[in-house]
Amino acid sequence: MKPELGVCYYPEHWPEEIWAEDARRMAETGLSWARIGEFAWSRLEPEPGKLSFDWLDRAIDTLGAAGLKVVLGTPTATPPRWMLEKHPDMLAVDARGLPRKFGSRRHYCFSHAGYRAECVRIARLLGERYGRNRHVQAWQIDNEYACHDTVISYSRAAAEGFRDWLAQRYQSVQALNRAWGNVFWSMDYADFAEIDPPNQTVTEPNPAHVMAWRRYSSDAVVAFNAAQARALRPLTDAPLIHNYMGWEVNFDHFDVGADLDIASWDSYPIGFLSDRLRDDEAHKRRYLRQGDPDMQALHHDLYRAVGRGRWWVMEQQPGPVNWAPFNPAPLPGMPRLWAWEAFAHGAEAVCYFRWRQAPFAQEQMHAGLLRPDSAAAPALAEAAQVAREIAELPEIRPAVAPVAILFDYPSAWAWQTQPQGATFDYFELVLALYRSLRKLGLSVDILPGNAELSSPKLLLVPGLFALTDELKVRLAAREGITLVGPRSGTRTAEFALPVPLPPALPGLDTTIALTESLPPSADMPLAQGGAMTRWLEHIEGSAETVEETIAGQPVLARSGGLHYLAGWPDPPALARILARACTEAGIETVEMPEGLRRRDTETHRFYINYAAEPVRFDGLEIPAAGVAWKEIT
Ligand code: GAL
């Protein structure tokens, strides 16, 4: 498959007279896709039931006539103002009980049946009109579920939906009381009708209650998305896509992805570095204009899993954004590098956000491929260069990586629900392992828990809160090296401590006898160097000790290929532990130069240089903020 480039375009923002010239320039740049429509509801239906699709007909025709394929969005992330007159209670409600009002976007509650029906209606109308349009070759449903913290809503609709969900899950309120341990603090319920969402409690609510609420809230996103997918399916053969976000774990993306054909995500490397990553200042300074060297790749691999192999970058940062605390410009080369990195990980398409910088409203300081005066912004030439390079390169076929990490969204909710240590963050743990593997020169796959687990030579299972017996058996039966922990299997699915004590892995005599979390100043040094940080489990049992603290306390135990890691190692300790596991698994590792990463496809090895200096490696000279590739022989 040859990857493609595209751009996000908002015809409704510009006079119709310039659409044709815009489309011509997009095609001239070498772009194949234009994503449109995802926020246009007020212009598609200015009054309830009064439809105005003519302009969209002409926009699609204009783009199509220039040779562009269209991704058409359903506009359900931005309900028009009149929708509130029809459904006054459709707004999401925050934890304090206040409505999240009109005037920006995503002002809806996933649980509101009336709003969901409106979304199905507009999706169906769009499907009827454009489902067989030859230019509309993909659909995007809604826009960035969860953006602006919108998954969880404490509305009346959500409370009612939750009670119904609980009744279905537990069947009787006595069963719920038992499962949650409601005897504690006299929290027993006599009826499902008595159960509220877990906000505004005096102190911490029951974690089992919170976990149920998180699951319900995730399921509401899944149902909302599925309703639109069901409306569109009979009307189109084009793939259905959603654009997910970076570092976003508030709903189960694997569940949403099951109803779609392609996963995509919105990649803002420099914004994320400033906004999401908690790395030290030196790291942030070094990568200020490039973004973190592992953040994008991790998401590429995660969303490849969510899309069951098919994935895109739907929005790619082109220049400074508007929404992070600080918004520096990318180093020259980065808009090209980010696209190539995505392709190296198997992206079918990368679409830059956006075509022209909007001179009005919230995102007026957000760069595009064009300036507001239509002159080229710096990323335009880089996009054109990528398009030329794609034409020269043979197809890219992703290869199966030798190492994989199991990823589980409910585990992220579990450790937010009861962190126990303020610095224990599930996503950060996964990123730490991923980063360490990549610094050893490795390509990594991300897998969901229900994946086939036999192919990776090395499999990591960090922080997976509830290991089912079935998964434990599959892990123990694997050939190759399996590294479970820290914190894996330390709760039941209902958020209780399991007995026998965890991790209770078949064939590995290791038990967590006591757990402690460590503040930043209290790392526990290891005998072979480095330290455990943040988290330390005291393990006992007859399994062989591979690593211990300087006081002789075991922290990594094994039996055959199955290992349990009883803490969160700092980078030097993690590098040693993973390098050793790789050697045992028969995987070759190498210490990568700072900022340089590799990713293998079936035919090529790609080198991605996030450093601001050129680097020589593997016989190649890779420029600063540059990429290189060579055939695998
Ligand atoms: C994304 C969003 C876009 C735009 C962009 C700005 O989160 O999907 O609509 O707001 O960010 O960076």
XYZ file of C-alpha atoms and ligand atoms in Angstrom:
645
model
C 0.000 0.000 0.000
C 1.195 3.513 -0.803
C 0.456 5.941 1.987
C -1.354 9.182 1.197
C -1.484 12.753 2.437
C -4.480 14.896 3.134
C -5.649 18.054 4.828
C -8.507 19.210 7.044
C -10.588 21.807 5.252
C -13.536 23.960 6.265
C -15.253 25.248 3.111
C -17.871 26.925 5.319
C -15.136 29.215 6.681
C -14.257 30.671 3.268
C -16.012 32.449 0.389
C -17.136 29.967 -2.214
C -15.136 31.831 -4.885
C -11.852 30.543 -3.446
C -12.794 26.850 -3.058
C -11.679 25.854 -6.533
C -8.304 27.548 -6.160
C -7.863 25.936 -2.731
C -8.657 22.527 -4.205
C -6.276 23.091 -7.089
C -3.446 23.996 -4.701
C -4.164 20.973 -2.508
C -3.878 18.693 -5.521
C -0.793 20.517 -6.731
C 0.814 19.952 -3.309
C 0.242 16.231 -3.801
C -2.562 15.830 -1.271
C -5.109 13.063 -1.895
C -7.680 13.630 0.874
C -9.701 16.552 2.200
C -11.546 16.027 5.465
C -14.562 18.302 5.725
C -17.847 18.857 7.476
C -17.229 17.720 11.045
C -18.278 21.015 12.660
C -20.744 22.313 10.068
C -24.120 21.436 11.601
C -25.333 25.045 11.981
C -24.776 25.567 8.251
C -26.239 22.195 7.234
C -29.378 22.662 9.304
C -29.734 26.348 10.210
C -33.170 25.714 11.748
C -34.619 22.441 13.013
C -35.537 20.376 9.965
C -34.560 23.084 7.469
C -31.735 21.450 5.578
C -29.187 23.307 3.525
C -26.981 20.789 1.764
C -26.474 22.657 -1.519
C -23.265 24.327 -0.420
C -21.856 20.990 0.731
C -22.821 19.421 -2.623
C -20.817 22.130 -4.354
C -17.864 21.872 -1.950
C -17.633 18.105 -2.479
C -17.952 18.546 -6.249
C -15.234 21.197 -6.267
C -12.810 19.062 -4.248
C -13.672 15.971 -6.269
C -13.215 17.799 -9.565
C -9.656 18.650 -8.489
C -9.007 14.943 -7.929
C -9.332 14.936 -4.156
C -11.076 12.245 -2.144
C -13.325 13.472 0.647
C -13.572 12.312 4.261
C -16.977 13.546 5.342
C -17.542 14.153 9.039
C -20.789 13.817 10.908
C -21.128 17.178 12.679
C -22.259 15.807 16.010
C -19.450 17.292 18.125
C -20.991 20.731 17.582
C -24.761 20.728 18.050
C -26.223 24.086 16.929
C -27.755 26.466 19.438
C -31.341 25.559 18.503
C -30.697 21.994 19.639
C -30.790 23.256 23.224
C -34.316 24.586 22.736
C -35.379 21.115 21.619
C -33.382 19.270 24.299
C -32.706 21.625 27.204
C -31.262 18.801 29.317
C -28.804 17.479 26.713
C -25.787 19.292 28.151
C -23.145 17.363 30.038
C -22.954 18.139 33.752
C -19.672 18.472 35.627
C -18.759 16.840 38.932
C -20.092 19.841 40.875
C -23.445 19.448 39.145
C -23.058 22.441 36.810
C -24.057 22.250 33.137
C -21.287 22.614 30.552
C -22.817 25.332 28.444
C -23.105 26.291 24.784
C -20.438 28.530 23.239
C -17.569 26.255 22.295
C -17.978 22.610 21.310
C -18.700 19.073 22.588
C -21.571 20.420 24.721
C -23.535 17.206 24.925
C -23.982 14.259 27.210
C -23.310 10.851 25.650
C -26.193 9.365 27.631
C -28.899 11.728 26.382
C -31.272 9.639 24.250
C -32.852 12.669 22.552
C -29.519 14.053 21.426
C -28.343 10.636 20.323
C -31.461 10.352 18.137
C -30.679 13.759 16.594
C -27.173 12.505 15.775
C -28.551 9.373 14.151
C -30.946 11.554 12.163
C -28.250 13.889 10.804
C -25.883 10.950 10.110
C -28.668 9.217 8.172
C -29.472 12.360 6.182
C -25.815 12.771 5.261
C -25.532 9.083 4.423
C -28.599 9.225 2.194
C -27.246 12.196 0.331
C -23.527 11.359 0.109
C -23.212 7.661 0.937
C -22.879 6.762 -2.737
C -21.194 9.998 -3.832
C -18.071 8.880 -5.696
C -15.943 11.594 -4.116
C -16.873 10.696 -0.536
C -14.507 7.828 0.116
C -14.413 7.796 3.904
C -16.485 8.981 6.869
C -15.474 10.406 10.184
C -18.018 9.961 12.973
C -18.132 12.907 15.413
C -14.793 14.452 16.419
C -12.392 13.489 19.185
C -14.564 11.708 21.733
C -13.365 12.766 25.190
C -11.789 16.046 24.046
C -12.133 18.770 26.690
C -12.787 16.085 29.293
C -16.239 15.213 28.001
C -16.646 11.477 28.584
C -17.922 11.724 32.121
C -21.138 13.611 32.677
C -23.171 13.646 35.883
C -26.413 14.534 34.143
C -29.834 13.088 34.947
C -29.719 11.059 31.735
C -26.375 9.596 32.778
C -27.615 8.781 36.292
C -30.631 6.977 34.862
C -28.532 5.189 32.270
C -26.099 4.127 34.987
C -28.853 2.599 37.150
C -30.146 0.670 34.200
C -26.622 -0.508 33.334
C -26.067 -1.606 36.950
C -29.334 -3.524 37.020
C -28.314 -5.394 33.897
C -24.814 -6.132 35.140
C -25.663 -7.246 38.681
C -29.288 -8.396 38.306
C -29.985 -7.873 42.014
C -28.996 -5.059 44.309
C -27.824 -7.629 46.876
C -25.374 -8.980 44.312
C -24.134 -5.427 43.722
C -23.728 -4.827 47.467
C -21.700 -8.020 47.772
C -19.569 -7.296 44.702
C -18.735 -3.772 45.849
C -18.329 -4.577 49.541
C -20.995 -2.073 50.527
C -21.102 -3.403 54.086
C -18.074 -1.132 54.550
C -19.224 2.236 55.995
C -22.890 1.093 55.779
C -23.055 1.820 52.067
C -25.624 -0.938 51.322
C -28.407 -0.110 48.879
C -31.936 -1.478 48.967
C -32.793 -0.637 45.373
C -30.948 0.272 42.146
C -32.991 3.485 42.148
C -31.005 4.663 45.205
C -27.642 4.564 43.437
C -26.234 7.881 42.227
C -23.164 8.611 40.145
C -20.149 8.846 42.484
C -19.761 12.641 42.626
C -20.134 15.104 45.499
C -19.460 12.446 48.148
C -17.902 13.635 51.405
C -14.697 11.704 50.844
C -13.523 9.048 48.377
C -16.442 6.991 47.074
C -16.205 3.202 46.964
C -13.658 2.399 44.207
C -15.904 -0.404 42.947
C -18.655 2.190 42.506
C -16.252 4.460 40.598
C -15.023 1.610 38.381
C -18.614 0.699 37.507
C -19.274 4.345 36.700
C -16.165 4.540 34.490
C -17.240 1.392 32.657
C -20.738 2.755 32.203
C -19.368 6.084 30.913
C -17.132 4.281 28.425
C -20.021 2.101 27.267
C -22.083 5.259 26.666
C -19.418 6.491 24.212
C -19.404 3.093 22.523
C -23.203 3.117 22.187
C -23.228 6.707 20.914
C -20.685 5.875 18.221
C -22.351 2.580 17.329
C -25.690 4.334 16.781
C -24.178 6.556 14.082
C -22.226 3.668 12.578
C -25.464 1.661 12.316
C -27.177 4.590 10.599
C -24.402 4.969 8.024
C -23.622 1.302 7.291
C -26.508 0.534 4.937
C -25.988 3.812 3.085
C -22.297 3.610 2.187
C -19.477 1.198 1.472
C -16.826 3.750 2.419
C -14.862 3.067 5.626
C -16.050 4.569 8.919
C -13.377 6.281 11.003
C -13.108 8.184 14.264
C -10.259 10.540 15.150
C -8.999 9.638 18.625
C -6.650 11.726 20.752
C -3.233 11.631 22.339
C -2.837 10.392 25.940
C -6.575 9.832 26.204
C -7.829 6.870 28.194
C -11.289 7.874 29.401
C -13.136 5.357 27.244
C -12.224 1.974 25.849
C -10.964 2.698 22.346
C -10.850 -0.996 21.484
C -14.610 -1.178 22.139
C -15.366 1.899 20.021
C -12.977 0.673 17.329
C -14.836 -2.630 17.029
C -17.696 -0.773 15.296
C -15.418 1.112 12.875
C -13.183 0.198 9.948
C -10.167 2.415 10.512
C -8.745 4.072 13.629
C -7.220 7.515 13.317
C -5.721 9.935 15.777
C -4.801 13.584 16.005
C -1.085 14.118 16.465
C 0.179 17.387 17.965
C 3.721 16.491 19.062
C 4.826 19.923 20.264
C 1.523 20.646 21.974
C 1.677 17.289 23.781
C 5.238 17.849 24.996
C 4.188 21.073 26.645
C 0.688 20.026 27.697
C 0.658 16.294 28.489
C 4.149 15.022 29.271
C 5.512 15.250 32.777
C 9.184 14.881 31.827
C 11.898 16.995 33.335
C 12.696 20.459 32.048
C 15.915 19.380 30.276
C 13.944 16.858 28.182
C 11.285 19.439 27.410
C 13.895 21.971 26.402
C 15.741 19.504 24.190
C 12.596 18.481 22.295
C 10.789 21.832 22.458
C 10.460 22.104 18.654
C 10.256 18.400 17.820
C 7.996 16.773 20.368
C 8.850 13.743 22.477
C 10.647 11.042 20.429
C 8.361 8.221 21.656
C 4.978 9.845 22.210
C 3.831 9.778 18.575
C 5.180 6.298 17.866
C 3.409 4.837 20.907
C 0.106 6.235 19.666
C 0.772 5.012 16.139
C 1.222 1.496 17.482
C -1.719 1.786 19.868
C -4.103 2.996 17.196
C -2.863 0.406 14.730
C -4.134 -2.092 17.318
C -7.401 -0.181 17.833
C -7.961 -0.167 14.054
C -7.106 -3.881 13.749
C -4.254 -2.967 11.429
C -5.877 -0.023 9.624
C -5.098 3.450 10.889
C -4.463 7.077 9.890
C -3.300 10.321 11.374
C -6.419 12.424 10.804
C -4.882 15.658 12.115
C -1.170 16.402 11.974
C 0.333 19.490 13.584
C 1.804 21.719 10.861
C 3.196 24.647 12.920
C 2.466 26.318 16.266
C -0.877 25.341 17.829
C -3.025 27.577 20.006
C -3.958 25.395 22.966
C -0.834 24.446 24.912
C 0.658 26.607 27.670
C 3.482 27.516 25.259
C 3.339 27.064 21.501
C 6.738 27.066 19.812
C 7.200 26.481 16.084
C 8.535 23.143 14.823
C 12.123 22.819 13.651
C 12.272 22.846 9.872
C 11.869 19.212 8.849
C 9.471 18.148 11.585
C 6.192 18.312 9.619
C 7.882 15.988 7.116
C 9.413 13.773 9.805
C 6.090 13.301 11.622
C 4.436 12.119 8.408
C 7.227 9.670 7.609
C 7.263 8.334 11.130
C 3.541 7.597 10.843
C 4.065 5.847 7.510
C 6.893 3.784 8.983
C 4.381 2.568 11.572
C 1.881 1.665 8.857
C -0.369 4.739 8.586
C -2.486 4.664 5.437
C -2.844 8.438 5.428
C -1.656 11.558 7.239
C -3.835 14.674 7.030
C -2.435 18.009 8.131
C -4.606 20.203 10.317
C -5.562 22.567 8.725
C -5.457 23.985 5.200
C -5.583 27.708 5.963
C -5.172 29.394 9.349
C -8.543 30.855 10.367
C -8.362 34.572 11.137
C -11.367 34.383 13.485
C -12.624 32.576 16.599
C -10.894 30.232 19.038
C -8.131 28.826 16.846
C -6.957 31.991 15.098
C -3.419 31.428 16.419
C -3.305 27.825 15.103
C -1.051 27.443 12.060
C -2.167 25.749 8.864
C -0.482 24.828 5.603
C -1.435 28.324 4.420
C -1.306 31.609 6.292
C -4.572 33.555 6.701
C -3.559 35.590 3.623
C -3.270 32.353 1.578
C 0.507 32.577 1.251
C 2.309 29.306 1.953
C 3.121 28.595 5.614
C 6.361 26.637 6.179
C 4.692 23.203 6.359
C 3.245 23.431 2.830
C 6.600 22.798 1.144
C 7.305 19.934 3.530
C 3.964 18.323 2.706
C 4.785 18.653 -0.991
C 8.169 17.035 -0.371
C 6.558 14.077 1.436
C 4.150 13.651 -1.469
C 7.057 13.494 -3.944
C 8.923 11.024 -1.744
C 5.887 8.750 -1.431
C 5.743 8.572 -5.193
C 9.381 7.461 -5.341
C 9.253 4.856 -2.572
C 7.831 1.349 -2.989
C 4.862 0.230 -0.935
C 5.075 0.110 2.860
C 3.918 -3.029 4.615
C 4.032 -3.059 8.421
C 5.955 -5.943 9.981
C 5.147 -7.786 13.195
C 7.454 -6.443 15.929
C 9.516 -8.786 18.114
C 8.234 -7.095 21.283
C 4.693 -6.256 22.331
C 3.016 -4.473 25.224
C -0.471 -5.437 26.342
C -2.648 -2.334 26.700
C -5.871 -2.169 28.713
C -8.063 0.920 29.130
C -9.900 -0.215 32.298
C -6.491 -0.474 33.979
C -6.001 3.248 33.403
C -9.360 3.884 35.146
C -8.455 1.523 37.971
C -5.261 3.346 38.910
C -6.933 6.741 38.583
C -9.689 5.471 40.863
C -7.287 4.349 43.555
C -3.778 5.606 42.754
C -2.273 4.644 46.117
C 0.804 6.566 44.968
C 0.348 10.051 43.513
C 2.805 9.384 40.674
C 1.417 6.027 39.550
C -0.090 6.686 36.139
C -0.923 3.756 33.866
C -0.285 5.529 30.581
C 3.003 6.889 31.863
C 4.064 3.386 32.888
C 3.322 2.065 29.408
C 5.186 5.001 27.861
C 8.203 4.372 30.135
C 8.433 0.744 28.992
C 7.822 1.658 25.379
C 10.496 4.356 25.490
C 13.016 2.030 27.055
C 12.431 -0.605 24.357
C 12.789 1.987 21.600
C 16.047 3.257 23.055
C 17.240 -0.313 22.514
C 16.488 0.107 18.815
C 13.330 -1.998 18.822
C 10.037 -1.879 16.981
C 7.155 -2.479 19.378
C 3.561 -3.577 18.870
C 0.686 -2.757 21.198
C -1.894 -5.492 21.734
C -5.316 -5.656 23.384
C -5.846 -8.300 26.059
C -7.930 -10.475 23.753
C -5.195 -10.596 21.091
C -3.392 -13.704 20.072
C -0.313 -13.606 22.326
C 2.026 -16.192 20.888
C 3.872 -14.166 18.242
C 5.924 -11.600 20.213
C 9.221 -13.029 21.435
C 8.962 -10.681 24.386
C 5.614 -9.648 25.860
C 5.180 -7.001 28.567
C 2.065 -6.848 30.721
C 2.448 -3.767 32.929
C -0.145 -2.560 35.429
C -2.978 -4.710 34.066
C -5.243 -4.416 37.084
C -7.404 -7.540 36.784
C -5.813 -10.590 35.205
C -8.509 -13.098 34.375
C -7.721 -16.769 34.933
C -8.017 -17.237 31.203
C -5.391 -14.561 30.506
C -3.081 -15.950 33.196
C -3.205 -19.360 31.556
C -2.465 -17.848 28.161
C 0.465 -15.864 29.567
C 1.909 -18.889 31.344
C 1.536 -21.039 28.229
C 3.499 -18.656 26.022
C 6.853 -19.550 24.599
C 9.438 -16.786 24.765
C 9.773 -14.238 27.529
C 6.820 -12.715 29.364
C 7.236 -9.922 31.866
C 4.198 -9.190 34.021
C 3.959 -6.270 36.461
C 4.231 -4.036 38.317
C 0.768 -4.059 39.881
C -0.655 -6.561 37.377
C -3.450 -8.780 38.642
C -3.604 -6.926 41.948
C -7.395 -6.414 41.824
C -10.404 -8.465 40.857
C -12.607 -7.140 38.067
C -14.833 -5.692 40.852
C -11.910 -3.853 42.384
C -11.239 -6.014 45.408
C -7.957 -7.577 46.478
C -7.794 -11.131 45.158
C -7.092 -14.073 47.443
C -4.915 -16.077 46.864
C -2.746 -12.992 46.787
C -1.481 -11.724 43.429
C -0.036 -12.107 40.946
C -0.944 -15.832 41.276
C 0.524 -16.748 37.905
C 0.467 -20.463 37.096
C 3.952 -21.912 37.460
C 5.488 -18.843 39.141
C 5.779 -19.086 42.906
C 5.764 -15.372 43.707
C 3.347 -13.563 45.995
C 3.031 -9.864 46.720
C 3.106 -9.731 50.492
C 3.084 -5.944 50.896
C 2.957 -2.902 48.631
C 4.408 0.550 49.092
C 4.385 3.668 46.970
C 7.434 5.895 47.014
C 7.615 9.693 46.913
C 10.154 11.199 44.468
C 12.839 11.497 47.127
C 12.661 7.857 48.239
C 13.884 5.703 45.344
C 15.007 2.211 46.369
C 18.460 1.503 44.873
C 18.971 -1.853 43.186
C 21.991 -4.088 43.658
C 22.881 -4.003 39.961
C 22.410 -0.234 39.620
C 19.494 2.109 39.097
C 16.516 2.070 41.430
C 12.845 1.355 41.876
C 10.834 4.559 41.814
C 7.216 5.368 42.587
C 6.156 1.794 43.368
C 7.591 -1.222 45.170
C 5.990 -4.565 45.904
C 7.535 -6.866 48.493
C 7.448 -10.313 46.960
C 8.057 -13.701 48.503
C 8.161 -17.251 47.199
C 10.518 -19.781 45.702
C 10.816 -18.242 42.205
C 14.341 -17.367 41.112
C 15.406 -13.783 41.942
C 16.770 -11.868 38.940
C 17.019 -8.403 40.512
C 17.017 -7.229 44.114
C 17.410 -4.042 46.100
C 20.749 -3.322 47.772
C 19.113 -4.609 50.961
C 18.530 -7.963 49.247
C 14.798 -7.622 48.689
C 13.774 -9.372 45.424
C 12.138 -7.125 42.798
C 12.220 -9.308 39.686
C 11.418 -13.005 39.933
C 11.194 -15.640 37.255
C 10.380 -19.200 36.524
C 11.396 -20.200 33.020
C 10.290 -17.429 30.655
C 7.624 -16.037 32.970
C 8.772 -13.028 35.016
C 7.121 -10.812 37.600
C 8.448 -7.258 37.964
C 7.649 -5.945 41.436
C 8.153 -2.222 40.962
C 8.589 0.711 38.611
C 12.259 0.764 37.580
C 14.018 4.039 36.795
C 15.380 4.364 33.220
C 18.823 2.754 33.870
C 17.315 -0.234 35.695
C 14.573 -0.604 33.113
C 17.107 -0.545 30.268
C 19.079 -3.345 31.914
C 16.001 -5.443 32.700
C 14.580 -5.126 29.205
C 17.939 -5.665 27.462
C 18.400 -8.873 29.457
C 14.858 -10.019 28.646
C 15.524 -9.321 24.958
C 18.740 -11.317 24.999
C 16.887 -14.245 26.551
C 14.158 -13.890 23.956
C 16.710 -13.907 21.148
C 16.121 -10.259 20.187
C 19.108 -8.149 19.220
C 19.340 -4.751 20.903
C 21.555 -1.736 20.413
C 21.938 1.493 22.349
C 20.420 4.202 20.143
C 21.934 7.707 20.031
C 19.898 10.342 21.899
C 16.789 11.283 19.926
C 17.201 8.637 17.201
C 14.608 5.879 16.828
C 14.074 3.036 14.372
C 11.024 1.276 13.031
C 11.076 -1.743 10.730
C 8.557 -2.468 8.016
C 8.584 -5.696 6.014
C 11.052 -4.240 3.556
C 12.631 -1.134 5.103
C 14.255 0.108 8.277
C 13.309 3.719 8.998
C 15.477 6.052 11.095
C 13.695 8.960 12.733
C 15.925 11.659 14.204
C 14.144 13.788 16.815
C 17.461 15.416 17.777
C 18.316 18.966 16.747
C 21.697 17.701 15.519
C 22.545 15.327 12.682
C 23.589 11.833 13.694
C 25.624 9.047 12.073
C 24.351 5.553 12.732
C 24.195 2.178 10.968
C 26.250 3.702 8.147
C 23.735 6.469 7.518
C 23.893 10.209 8.075
C 20.508 11.274 9.395
C 20.016 15.058 9.371
C 18.702 17.027 12.339
C 14.900 16.622 12.463
C 15.328 14.258 9.546
C 14.447 10.758 8.421
C 16.336 8.133 6.485
C 15.542 4.611 5.411
C 17.230 1.659 3.906
C 16.142 -1.683 2.600
C 16.317 -4.598 4.987
C 18.556 -7.162 3.362
C -8.053 18.908 17.700
C -9.434 19.072 17.098
C -9.456 20.072 15.967
C -8.677 21.294 16.350
C -7.281 20.904 16.701
C -6.391 22.081 17.031
O -8.145 18.514 19.024
O -9.930 17.839 16.629
O -10.784 20.406 15.677
O -9.308 21.912 17.428
O -7.308 20.052 17.806
O -5.090 21.656 17.347
